[in-house]
Amino acid sequence: MNVMFRSTRNAGNVVTASQAVLKGLAEDGGLYVPEYIPGLDVSLEALADMTYHETAYAVMKQFLSDYTEEELKYCIRCAYDEKFDTPEIVPVHEADGAYYLELFHGATIAFKDMALSILPYLMTTAAKKNQEDREIVILTATSGDTGKAALSGFADVPGTRILVFYPKDGVSAVQEKQMVTQKGDNTCVIGIRGNFDDAQTGVKNLFGDKALGEELHRAGFRFSSANSINIGRLVPQIVYYVYAYGRLLKRRVLKAGEPMNVVVPTGNFGNILAAFYAKNMGLPVGRLICASNENKVLYDFFESGTYDRNREFVLTTSPSMDILVSSNLERLIYRAAGDDAEKNAQLMQELASTGAYTVTPQMRERMKDFCGGFATREQTAQEIGRVYQETGYVLDPHTAVASSVYHAYREAQNDTTPAVIAATASPYKFARSVMEAIDGAYGQMDDFALIDELSKLSGTAVPRAIEEIRNAPVLHDRVIEKEEMEQAVKEFLGIA
Ligand SMILES: *Cc1c(COP(=O)(O)O)cnc(C)c1O
């Protein structure tokens, strides 16, 4: 049976999976969610012997049910290939009493590659299925990692163009260099004077602008989104939690049916929502531990039931989590409201007008598997230093936030359930913060010297993604005000 997708803000807006992938965001501003969450149709025992590709097919076919077997297997094969530096795709590294799920072995060495390697294939397949012959224009706001992963996924894909906006002073040196050196005739990268939320709000407004949409339509273009609001990003992210469970079975850490906890360094709430969907598919997941940095809106939300973005935005050492409005939380709110689009729309309206909303006690009850924690910049640096000193394993700052939160949780709750920590970026991507955390004396060196030091100290090879940008020329150097985003889009498409 086909699983259909509904907007979280309008129960009457129903589309197929491939249409939801093509659209990204619903016209009413809502996000597409599956009408129900399908169960896994393979036994838990069987997961122990399944490859990443097999697991991906078993999970994704349940949701993307209007793609044929051939189409889906083609997308999976093209996405998870030699772009990844290990045939395992997602290795599970045991260290320090936890299991680090290494989601950073793809082309841009951050977990966004897990979904953005496959999204272009899902999208171009969806365009064919729906007789869409207009050119697809991917508009993306990035806190650093999505931008490069999306550029890398869509560069030179026929029938698509991609425009990425990033906060000029809100990303790491390596993140910026990765983006501004992007090749491909269909790519464009622009810095915004503002923070990630400004960039994200700007992109959402462009999507919601009917007049602009019609102008584009006439010119032969349609917008879509590579942000984690696209269901085509969420579904591929469910896969690795199911895969992780299989690995823990294989190593006899767990017996089939026993729970694992999941710890996720969280920003836009996409990654941890995928773990929640995995649980709802029948995967034995215990607690979903949501780790934040000092922008701890989500921690406060899980503690109090009130989501309140009215606070100072803090630039931290984990920039991909510097977010005050977590878009994907809307999908959880919708579900906690009993799949009630009207109730959800009302809360989102409150968020837009006052910057805050409070959920009911019944909704909180339905979210009780989640718990929040946060780590300050200092705690994050200490965690990188501690784990390195004690085990030799080097964490990136995002993963270190999760690791720090996990150890605090474990101690406070006395919960010894095996825990999978989503390791969302390679330490090479944030070499400066990482090396300074290990030894303050490294502060003097330049970024690439630090990268070479990191390689020596960790005994790991410098990833290809870093070698590629070492001497690459800057191809995109434009910086604009956030009010100029619409104009920039038109110029890029040649319709200004
Ligand atoms: C995007 C990102 C996150 C946050 O993930 P969400 O799905 O937005 O919650 C965490 N760490 C890294 C390295 C990222 O790139």
Short mmCIF file of N, CA, C and O in Angstrom, two decimals, residues 22-132:
data_model
loop_
_atom_site.label_atom_id
_atom_site.label_comp_id
_atom_site.label_asym_id
_atom_site.label_seq_id
_atom_site.Cartn_x
_atom_site.Cartn_y
_atom_site.Cartn_z
N LEU A 22 9.86 16.25 -4.36
CA LEU A 22 10.00 17.32 -5.34
C LEU A 22 9.70 18.69 -4.74
O LEU A 22 10.36 19.67 -5.04
N LYS A 23 8.65 18.75 -3.91
CA LYS A 23 8.21 20.03 -3.38
C LYS A 23 9.09 20.54 -2.25
O LYS A 23 9.25 21.74 -2.09
N GLY A 24 9.59 19.65 -1.42
CA GLY A 24 10.35 20.10 -0.25
C GLY A 24 9.39 20.56 0.83
O GLY A 24 8.96 19.79 1.68
N LEU A 25 9.02 21.84 0.76
CA LEU A 25 8.10 22.42 1.73
C LEU A 25 6.70 22.45 1.13
O LEU A 25 6.54 22.66 -0.06
N ALA A 26 5.66 22.24 1.96
CA ALA A 26 4.29 22.34 1.46
C ALA A 26 3.92 23.81 1.21
O ALA A 26 4.48 24.70 1.83
N GLU A 27 2.95 24.04 0.31
CA GLU A 27 2.55 25.42 -0.06
C GLU A 27 2.06 26.20 1.15
O GLU A 27 2.17 27.42 1.21
N ASP A 28 1.48 25.48 2.12
CA ASP A 28 0.91 26.15 3.29
C ASP A 28 1.98 26.43 4.36
O ASP A 28 1.65 26.83 5.48
N GLY A 29 3.24 26.18 4.02
CA GLY A 29 4.32 26.44 4.98
C GLY A 29 4.60 25.25 5.88
O GLY A 29 5.55 25.25 6.67
N GLY A 30 3.77 24.21 5.78
CA GLY A 30 3.96 23.02 6.61
C GLY A 30 5.03 22.09 6.05
O GLY A 30 5.57 22.33 4.96
N LEU A 31 5.34 21.05 6.80
CA LEU A 31 6.30 20.05 6.36
C LEU A 31 5.53 18.77 6.04
O LEU A 31 4.53 18.47 6.69
N TYR A 32 5.99 18.04 5.05
CA TYR A 32 5.32 16.78 4.74
C TYR A 32 5.71 15.68 5.73
O TYR A 32 6.89 15.52 6.06
N VAL A 33 4.69 14.97 6.22
CA VAL A 33 4.93 13.84 7.12
C VAL A 33 4.16 12.63 6.58
O VAL A 33 3.10 12.79 5.97
N PRO A 34 4.69 11.42 6.83
CA PRO A 34 3.95 10.24 6.39
C PRO A 34 2.63 10.14 7.17
O PRO A 34 2.58 10.49 8.34
N GLU A 35 1.58 9.67 6.49
CA GLU A 35 0.26 9.52 7.14
C GLU A 35 0.34 8.62 8.35
O GLU A 35 -0.38 8.79 9.30
N TYR A 36 1.17 7.61 8.24
CA TYR A 36 1.44 6.75 9.40
C TYR A 36 2.88 6.28 9.24
O TYR A 36 3.44 6.34 8.13
N ILE A 37 3.47 5.82 10.33
CA ILE A 37 4.86 5.35 10.20
C ILE A 37 4.85 3.85 9.99
O ILE A 37 4.37 3.09 10.83
N PRO A 38 5.32 3.42 8.82
CA PRO A 38 5.27 1.99 8.49
C PRO A 38 6.25 1.21 9.37
O PRO A 38 7.26 1.74 9.81
N GLY A 39 5.93 -0.05 9.62
CA GLY A 39 6.84 -0.90 10.40
C GLY A 39 7.95 -1.47 9.53
O GLY A 39 7.84 -1.48 8.31
N LEU A 40 9.01 -1.93 10.19
CA LEU A 40 10.06 -2.65 9.47
C LEU A 40 9.48 -3.99 9.03
O LEU A 40 8.79 -4.63 9.83
N ASP A 41 9.77 -4.43 7.81
CA ASP A 41 9.26 -5.75 7.45
C ASP A 41 10.35 -6.80 7.36
O ASP A 41 10.19 -7.83 6.73
N VAL A 42 11.49 -6.53 8.01
CA VAL A 42 12.50 -7.59 8.19
C VAL A 42 12.63 -7.81 9.70
O VAL A 42 12.36 -6.90 10.49
N SER A 43 13.03 -9.02 10.10
CA SER A 43 13.13 -9.30 11.53
C SER A 43 14.35 -8.58 12.10
O SER A 43 15.31 -8.27 11.37
N LEU A 44 14.34 -8.31 13.38
CA LEU A 44 15.50 -7.67 14.01
C LEU A 44 16.74 -8.54 13.85
O LEU A 44 17.83 -8.03 13.55
N GLU A 45 16.57 -9.85 14.03
CA GLU A 45 17.72 -10.77 13.91
C GLU A 45 18.40 -10.60 12.55
O GLU A 45 19.62 -10.64 12.44
N ALA A 46 17.58 -10.43 11.51
CA ALA A 46 18.13 -10.35 10.15
C ALA A 46 19.03 -9.12 9.97
O ALA A 46 19.94 -9.12 9.13
N LEU A 47 18.79 -8.08 10.77
CA LEU A 47 19.57 -6.85 10.59
C LEU A 47 21.07 -7.08 10.80
O LEU A 47 21.90 -6.39 10.21
N ALA A 48 21.39 -8.05 11.65
CA ALA A 48 22.80 -8.29 11.99
C ALA A 48 23.65 -8.60 10.76
O ALA A 48 24.85 -8.30 10.74
N ASP A 49 23.04 -9.19 9.75
CA ASP A 49 23.83 -9.60 8.59
C ASP A 49 23.56 -8.77 7.34
O ASP A 49 23.98 -9.13 6.25
N MET A 50 22.87 -7.65 7.50
CA MET A 50 22.57 -6.83 6.32
C MET A 50 23.61 -5.73 6.11
O MET A 50 24.08 -5.12 7.05
N THR A 51 23.96 -5.51 4.83
CA THR A 51 24.89 -4.44 4.50
C THR A 51 24.17 -3.09 4.62
O THR A 51 22.94 -3.05 4.75
N TYR A 52 24.94 -2.01 4.48
CA TYR A 52 24.31 -0.69 4.53
C TYR A 52 23.29 -0.55 3.39
O TYR A 52 22.18 -0.05 3.59
N HIS A 53 23.67 -1.02 2.21
CA HIS A 53 22.77 -0.89 1.05
C HIS A 53 21.48 -1.68 1.26
O HIS A 53 20.39 -1.20 0.93
N GLU A 54 21.61 -2.88 1.79
CA GLU A 54 20.41 -3.70 2.02
C GLU A 54 19.51 -3.06 3.07
O GLU A 54 18.29 -3.03 2.94
N THR A 55 20.13 -2.53 4.12
CA THR A 55 19.35 -1.88 5.18
C THR A 55 18.65 -0.64 4.60
O THR A 55 17.48 -0.39 4.89
N ALA A 56 19.38 0.10 3.77
CA ALA A 56 18.80 1.31 3.19
C ALA A 56 17.56 0.97 2.37
O ALA A 56 16.52 1.63 2.47
N TYR A 57 17.65 -0.10 1.59
CA TYR A 57 16.49 -0.47 0.78
C TYR A 57 15.33 -0.91 1.68
O TYR A 57 14.18 -0.47 1.48
N ALA A 58 15.62 -1.73 2.69
CA ALA A 58 14.56 -2.25 3.56
C ALA A 58 13.82 -1.10 4.26
O ALA A 58 12.60 -1.15 4.43
N VAL A 59 14.53 -0.06 4.65
CA VAL A 59 13.90 1.05 5.37
C VAL A 59 13.19 1.99 4.39
O VAL A 59 12.03 2.35 4.57
N MET A 60 13.91 2.37 3.34
CA MET A 60 13.39 3.43 2.48
C MET A 60 12.17 3.00 1.67
O MET A 60 11.27 3.80 1.43
N LYS A 61 12.12 1.73 1.29
CA LYS A 61 10.97 1.29 0.49
C LYS A 61 9.68 1.39 1.29
O LYS A 61 8.60 1.55 0.72
N GLN A 62 9.77 1.33 2.60
CA GLN A 62 8.56 1.41 3.42
C GLN A 62 7.92 2.80 3.34
O GLN A 62 6.72 2.94 3.45
N PHE A 63 8.78 3.81 3.22
CA PHE A 63 8.27 5.18 3.17
C PHE A 63 8.06 5.66 1.73
O PHE A 63 7.05 6.28 1.43
N LEU A 64 9.05 5.40 0.87
CA LEU A 64 9.01 5.96 -0.49
C LEU A 64 8.31 4.96 -1.40
O LEU A 64 8.88 4.43 -2.34
N SER A 65 7.05 4.69 -1.08
CA SER A 65 6.41 3.53 -1.67
C SER A 65 5.95 3.74 -3.10
O SER A 65 5.57 2.79 -3.75
N ASP A 66 6.01 4.96 -3.63
CA ASP A 66 5.68 5.06 -5.06
C ASP A 66 6.93 5.01 -5.95
O ASP A 66 6.83 5.11 -7.17
N TYR A 67 8.11 4.81 -5.35
CA TYR A 67 9.30 4.52 -6.16
C TYR A 67 9.32 3.00 -6.41
O TYR A 67 9.01 2.23 -5.51
N THR A 68 9.71 2.60 -7.61
CA THR A 68 9.81 1.16 -7.87
C THR A 68 11.07 0.61 -7.21
O THR A 68 11.99 1.37 -6.86
N GLU A 69 11.12 -0.70 -7.10
CA GLU A 69 12.30 -1.35 -6.52
C GLU A 69 13.55 -0.96 -7.31
O GLU A 69 14.59 -0.62 -6.75
N GLU A 70 13.41 -0.98 -8.63
CA GLU A 70 14.54 -0.67 -9.49
C GLU A 70 15.02 0.78 -9.28
O GLU A 70 16.22 1.03 -9.18
N GLU A 71 14.06 1.69 -9.20
CA GLU A 71 14.42 3.10 -9.01
C GLU A 71 15.14 3.31 -7.69
O GLU A 71 16.17 3.98 -7.61
N LEU A 72 14.58 2.73 -6.65
CA LEU A 72 15.14 2.96 -5.32
C LEU A 72 16.53 2.33 -5.19
O LEU A 72 17.46 2.93 -4.66
N LYS A 73 16.67 1.13 -5.74
CA LYS A 73 17.98 0.48 -5.66
C LYS A 73 19.02 1.24 -6.47
O LYS A 73 20.19 1.32 -6.08
N TYR A 74 18.58 1.81 -7.58
CA TYR A 74 19.48 2.64 -8.40
C TYR A 74 19.95 3.85 -7.58
O TYR A 74 21.14 4.16 -7.53
N CYS A 75 19.01 4.53 -6.92
CA CYS A 75 19.36 5.71 -6.12
C CYS A 75 20.34 5.33 -5.02
O CYS A 75 21.34 6.03 -4.79
N ILE A 76 20.09 4.23 -4.35
CA ILE A 76 20.94 3.80 -3.24
C ILE A 76 22.35 3.45 -3.73
O ILE A 76 23.35 3.85 -3.14
N ARG A 77 22.40 2.77 -4.86
CA ARG A 77 23.69 2.36 -5.41
C ARG A 77 24.53 3.59 -5.82
O ARG A 77 25.72 3.66 -5.56
N CYS A 78 23.88 4.54 -6.45
CA CYS A 78 24.63 5.72 -6.90
C CYS A 78 25.08 6.59 -5.73
O CYS A 78 26.10 7.25 -5.80
N ALA A 79 24.29 6.61 -4.66
CA ALA A 79 24.58 7.50 -3.53
C ALA A 79 25.72 6.97 -2.67
O ALA A 79 26.64 7.71 -2.31
N TYR A 80 25.64 5.72 -2.31
CA TYR A 80 26.58 5.17 -1.33
C TYR A 80 27.64 4.34 -2.04
O TYR A 80 27.63 3.12 -2.00
N ASP A 81 28.54 5.05 -2.74
CA ASP A 81 29.56 4.39 -3.53
C ASP A 81 30.95 4.85 -3.09
O ASP A 81 31.15 5.17 -1.92
N GLU A 82 31.88 4.99 -4.02
CA GLU A 82 33.26 5.35 -3.65
C GLU A 82 33.40 6.78 -3.13
O GLU A 82 34.49 7.19 -2.73
N LYS A 83 32.33 7.55 -3.17
CA LYS A 83 32.39 8.86 -2.52
C LYS A 83 32.68 8.69 -1.04
O LYS A 83 33.20 9.58 -0.38
N PHE A 84 32.29 7.53 -0.52
CA PHE A 84 32.56 7.24 0.89
C PHE A 84 33.93 6.59 1.00
O PHE A 84 34.32 5.80 0.14
N ASP A 85 34.66 6.94 2.07
CA ASP A 85 36.04 6.45 2.13
C ASP A 85 36.15 5.08 2.80
O ASP A 85 37.24 4.60 3.07
N THR A 86 35.01 4.44 3.08
CA THR A 86 35.03 3.08 3.60
C THR A 86 33.83 2.30 3.07
O THR A 86 32.73 2.86 3.01
N PRO A 87 34.03 1.04 2.68
CA PRO A 87 32.91 0.26 2.14
C PRO A 87 31.82 -0.01 3.18
O PRO A 87 30.68 -0.30 2.82
N GLU A 88 32.15 0.13 4.45
CA GLU A 88 31.11 -0.03 5.47
C GLU A 88 30.11 1.13 5.45
O GLU A 88 29.06 1.06 6.07
N ILE A 89 30.50 2.24 4.82
CA ILE A 89 29.70 3.48 4.74
C ILE A 89 29.60 4.16 6.12
O ILE A 89 29.98 5.32 6.26
N VAL A 90 29.08 3.44 7.12
CA VAL A 90 28.95 4.03 8.45
C VAL A 90 29.59 3.10 9.50
O VAL A 90 28.91 2.24 10.04
N PRO A 91 30.87 3.27 9.78
CA PRO A 91 31.50 2.42 10.80
C PRO A 91 31.00 2.78 12.20
O PRO A 91 30.64 3.93 12.45
N VAL A 92 30.96 1.78 13.08
CA VAL A 92 30.59 2.04 14.48
C VAL A 92 31.87 1.86 15.31
O VAL A 92 32.45 0.79 15.33
N HIS A 93 32.31 2.92 15.95
CA HIS A 93 33.56 2.91 16.69
C HIS A 93 33.28 2.86 18.19
O HIS A 93 32.66 3.77 18.74
N GLU A 94 33.76 1.82 18.83
CA GLU A 94 33.56 1.72 20.28
C GLU A 94 34.69 2.44 20.99
O GLU A 94 35.86 2.20 20.74
N ALA A 95 34.35 3.37 21.86
CA ALA A 95 35.36 4.07 22.66
C ALA A 95 34.69 4.61 23.91
O ALA A 95 33.52 5.02 23.87
N ASP A 96 35.40 4.57 25.01
CA ASP A 96 34.96 5.30 26.19
C ASP A 96 33.55 4.89 26.64
O ASP A 96 32.76 5.72 27.06
N GLY A 97 33.25 3.58 26.51
CA GLY A 97 31.97 3.08 27.01
C GLY A 97 30.76 3.46 26.17
O GLY A 97 29.63 3.40 26.65
N ALA A 98 30.99 3.85 24.92
CA ALA A 98 29.85 4.20 24.05
C ALA A 98 30.17 3.77 22.62
O ALA A 98 31.31 3.40 22.30
N TYR A 99 29.16 3.83 21.76
CA TYR A 99 29.33 3.44 20.36
C TYR A 99 29.13 4.66 19.48
O TYR A 99 28.03 5.19 19.39
N TYR A 100 30.22 5.12 18.88
CA TYR A 100 30.16 6.31 18.02
C TYR A 100 29.79 5.87 16.60
O TYR A 100 30.53 5.11 15.97
N LEU A 101 28.66 6.34 16.15
CA LEU A 101 28.17 6.02 14.81
C LEU A 101 28.77 7.06 13.86
O LEU A 101 28.32 8.21 13.82
N GLU A 102 29.79 6.65 13.14
CA GLU A 102 30.56 7.63 12.34
C GLU A 102 29.86 7.96 11.03
O GLU A 102 29.99 7.24 10.04
N LEU A 103 29.16 9.08 11.04
CA LEU A 103 28.34 9.48 9.89
C LEU A 103 29.11 10.43 8.97
O LEU A 103 28.51 11.14 8.18
N PHE A 104 30.45 10.44 9.12
CA PHE A 104 31.22 11.48 8.40
C PHE A 104 32.21 10.91 7.40
O PHE A 104 33.25 11.49 7.15
N HIS A 105 31.88 9.79 6.78
CA HIS A 105 32.82 9.20 5.83
C HIS A 105 32.48 9.53 4.37
O HIS A 105 33.07 8.97 3.45
N GLY A 106 31.55 10.44 4.15
CA GLY A 106 31.17 10.82 2.78
C GLY A 106 31.99 11.95 2.22
O GLY A 106 33.01 12.36 2.79
N ALA A 107 31.52 12.50 1.09
CA ALA A 107 32.31 13.45 0.30
C ALA A 107 32.68 14.72 1.05
O ALA A 107 33.72 15.32 0.77
N THR A 108 31.87 15.16 2.00
CA THR A 108 32.17 16.44 2.66
C THR A 108 32.44 16.27 4.15
O THR A 108 32.44 17.23 4.92
N ILE A 109 32.64 15.05 4.57
CA ILE A 109 33.02 14.64 5.93
C ILE A 109 32.12 15.17 7.05
O ILE A 109 32.57 15.43 8.16
N ALA A 110 30.82 15.30 6.77
CA ALA A 110 29.84 15.55 7.83
C ALA A 110 28.60 14.71 7.54
O ALA A 110 28.42 14.20 6.42
N PHE A 111 27.74 14.56 8.55
CA PHE A 111 26.64 13.59 8.40
C PHE A 111 25.63 14.00 7.34
O PHE A 111 24.87 13.17 6.87
N LYS A 112 25.64 15.27 6.91
CA LYS A 112 24.71 15.69 5.87
C LYS A 112 24.89 14.86 4.60
O LYS A 112 23.96 14.72 3.82
N ASP A 113 26.09 14.33 4.39
CA ASP A 113 26.32 13.50 3.21
C ASP A 113 25.43 12.26 3.19
O ASP A 113 25.12 11.73 2.12
N MET A 114 25.03 11.78 4.36
CA MET A 114 24.21 10.57 4.39
C MET A 114 22.92 10.77 3.60
O MET A 114 22.49 9.87 2.89
N ALA A 115 22.33 11.94 3.74
CA ALA A 115 21.08 12.19 3.01
C ALA A 115 21.32 12.92 1.69
O ALA A 115 20.64 12.67 0.71
N LEU A 116 22.32 13.81 1.66
CA LEU A 116 22.49 14.63 0.46
C LEU A 116 23.21 13.91 -0.66
O LEU A 116 23.24 14.39 -1.79
N SER A 117 23.78 12.74 -0.39
CA SER A 117 24.33 11.95 -1.48
C SER A 117 23.19 11.32 -2.27
O SER A 117 23.34 11.03 -3.46
N ILE A 118 22.09 11.06 -1.61
CA ILE A 118 21.00 10.35 -2.30
C ILE A 118 19.89 11.30 -2.77
O ILE A 118 19.20 11.02 -3.75
N LEU A 119 19.76 12.46 -2.12
CA LEU A 119 18.65 13.36 -2.47
C LEU A 119 18.60 13.75 -3.96
O LEU A 119 17.52 13.73 -4.56
N PRO A 120 19.74 14.08 -4.59
CA PRO A 120 19.66 14.44 -6.01
C PRO A 120 19.07 13.30 -6.87
O PRO A 120 18.32 13.56 -7.81
N TYR A 121 19.40 12.07 -6.52
CA TYR A 121 18.86 10.93 -7.27
C TYR A 121 17.37 10.75 -6.99
O TYR A 121 16.58 10.49 -7.90
N LEU A 122 16.99 10.89 -5.72
CA LEU A 122 15.56 10.78 -5.39
C LEU A 122 14.78 11.88 -6.09
O LEU A 122 13.67 11.67 -6.58
N MET A 123 15.40 13.05 -6.19
CA MET A 123 14.68 14.18 -6.75
C MET A 123 14.56 14.10 -8.27
O MET A 123 13.49 14.33 -8.82
N THR A 124 15.64 13.75 -8.94
CA THR A 124 15.55 13.67 -10.40
C THR A 124 14.67 12.48 -10.81
O THR A 124 13.94 12.57 -11.81
N THR A 125 14.69 11.42 -10.00
CA THR A 125 13.77 10.30 -10.27
C THR A 125 12.32 10.76 -10.08
O THR A 125 11.44 10.45 -10.88
N ALA A 126 12.09 11.54 -9.03
CA ALA A 126 10.74 12.04 -8.75
C ALA A 126 10.26 12.95 -9.89
O ALA A 126 9.09 12.92 -10.28
N ALA A 127 11.18 13.76 -10.43
CA ALA A 127 10.80 14.66 -11.52
C ALA A 127 10.33 13.85 -12.72
O ALA A 127 9.30 14.15 -13.33
N LYS A 128 11.07 12.80 -13.05
CA LYS A 128 10.67 11.93 -14.17
C LYS A 128 9.31 11.30 -13.92
O LYS A 128 8.45 11.29 -14.80
N LYS A 129 9.13 10.79 -12.70
CA LYS A 129 7.87 10.10 -12.38
C LYS A 129 6.68 11.04 -12.48
O LYS A 129 5.58 10.61 -12.76
N ASN A 130 6.91 12.30 -12.21
CA ASN A 130 5.80 13.26 -12.19
C ASN A 130 5.77 14.15 -13.43
O ASN A 130 5.15 15.21 -13.42
N GLN A 131 6.43 13.71 -14.48
CA GLN A 131 6.46 14.47 -15.75
C GLN A 131 6.79 15.93 -15.54
O GLN A 131 6.22 16.82 -16.16
N GLU A 132 7.73 16.20 -14.65
CA GLU A 132 8.15 17.58 -14.38
C GLU A 132 9.28 17.91 -15.34
O GLU A 132 10.35 17.31 -15.27
#
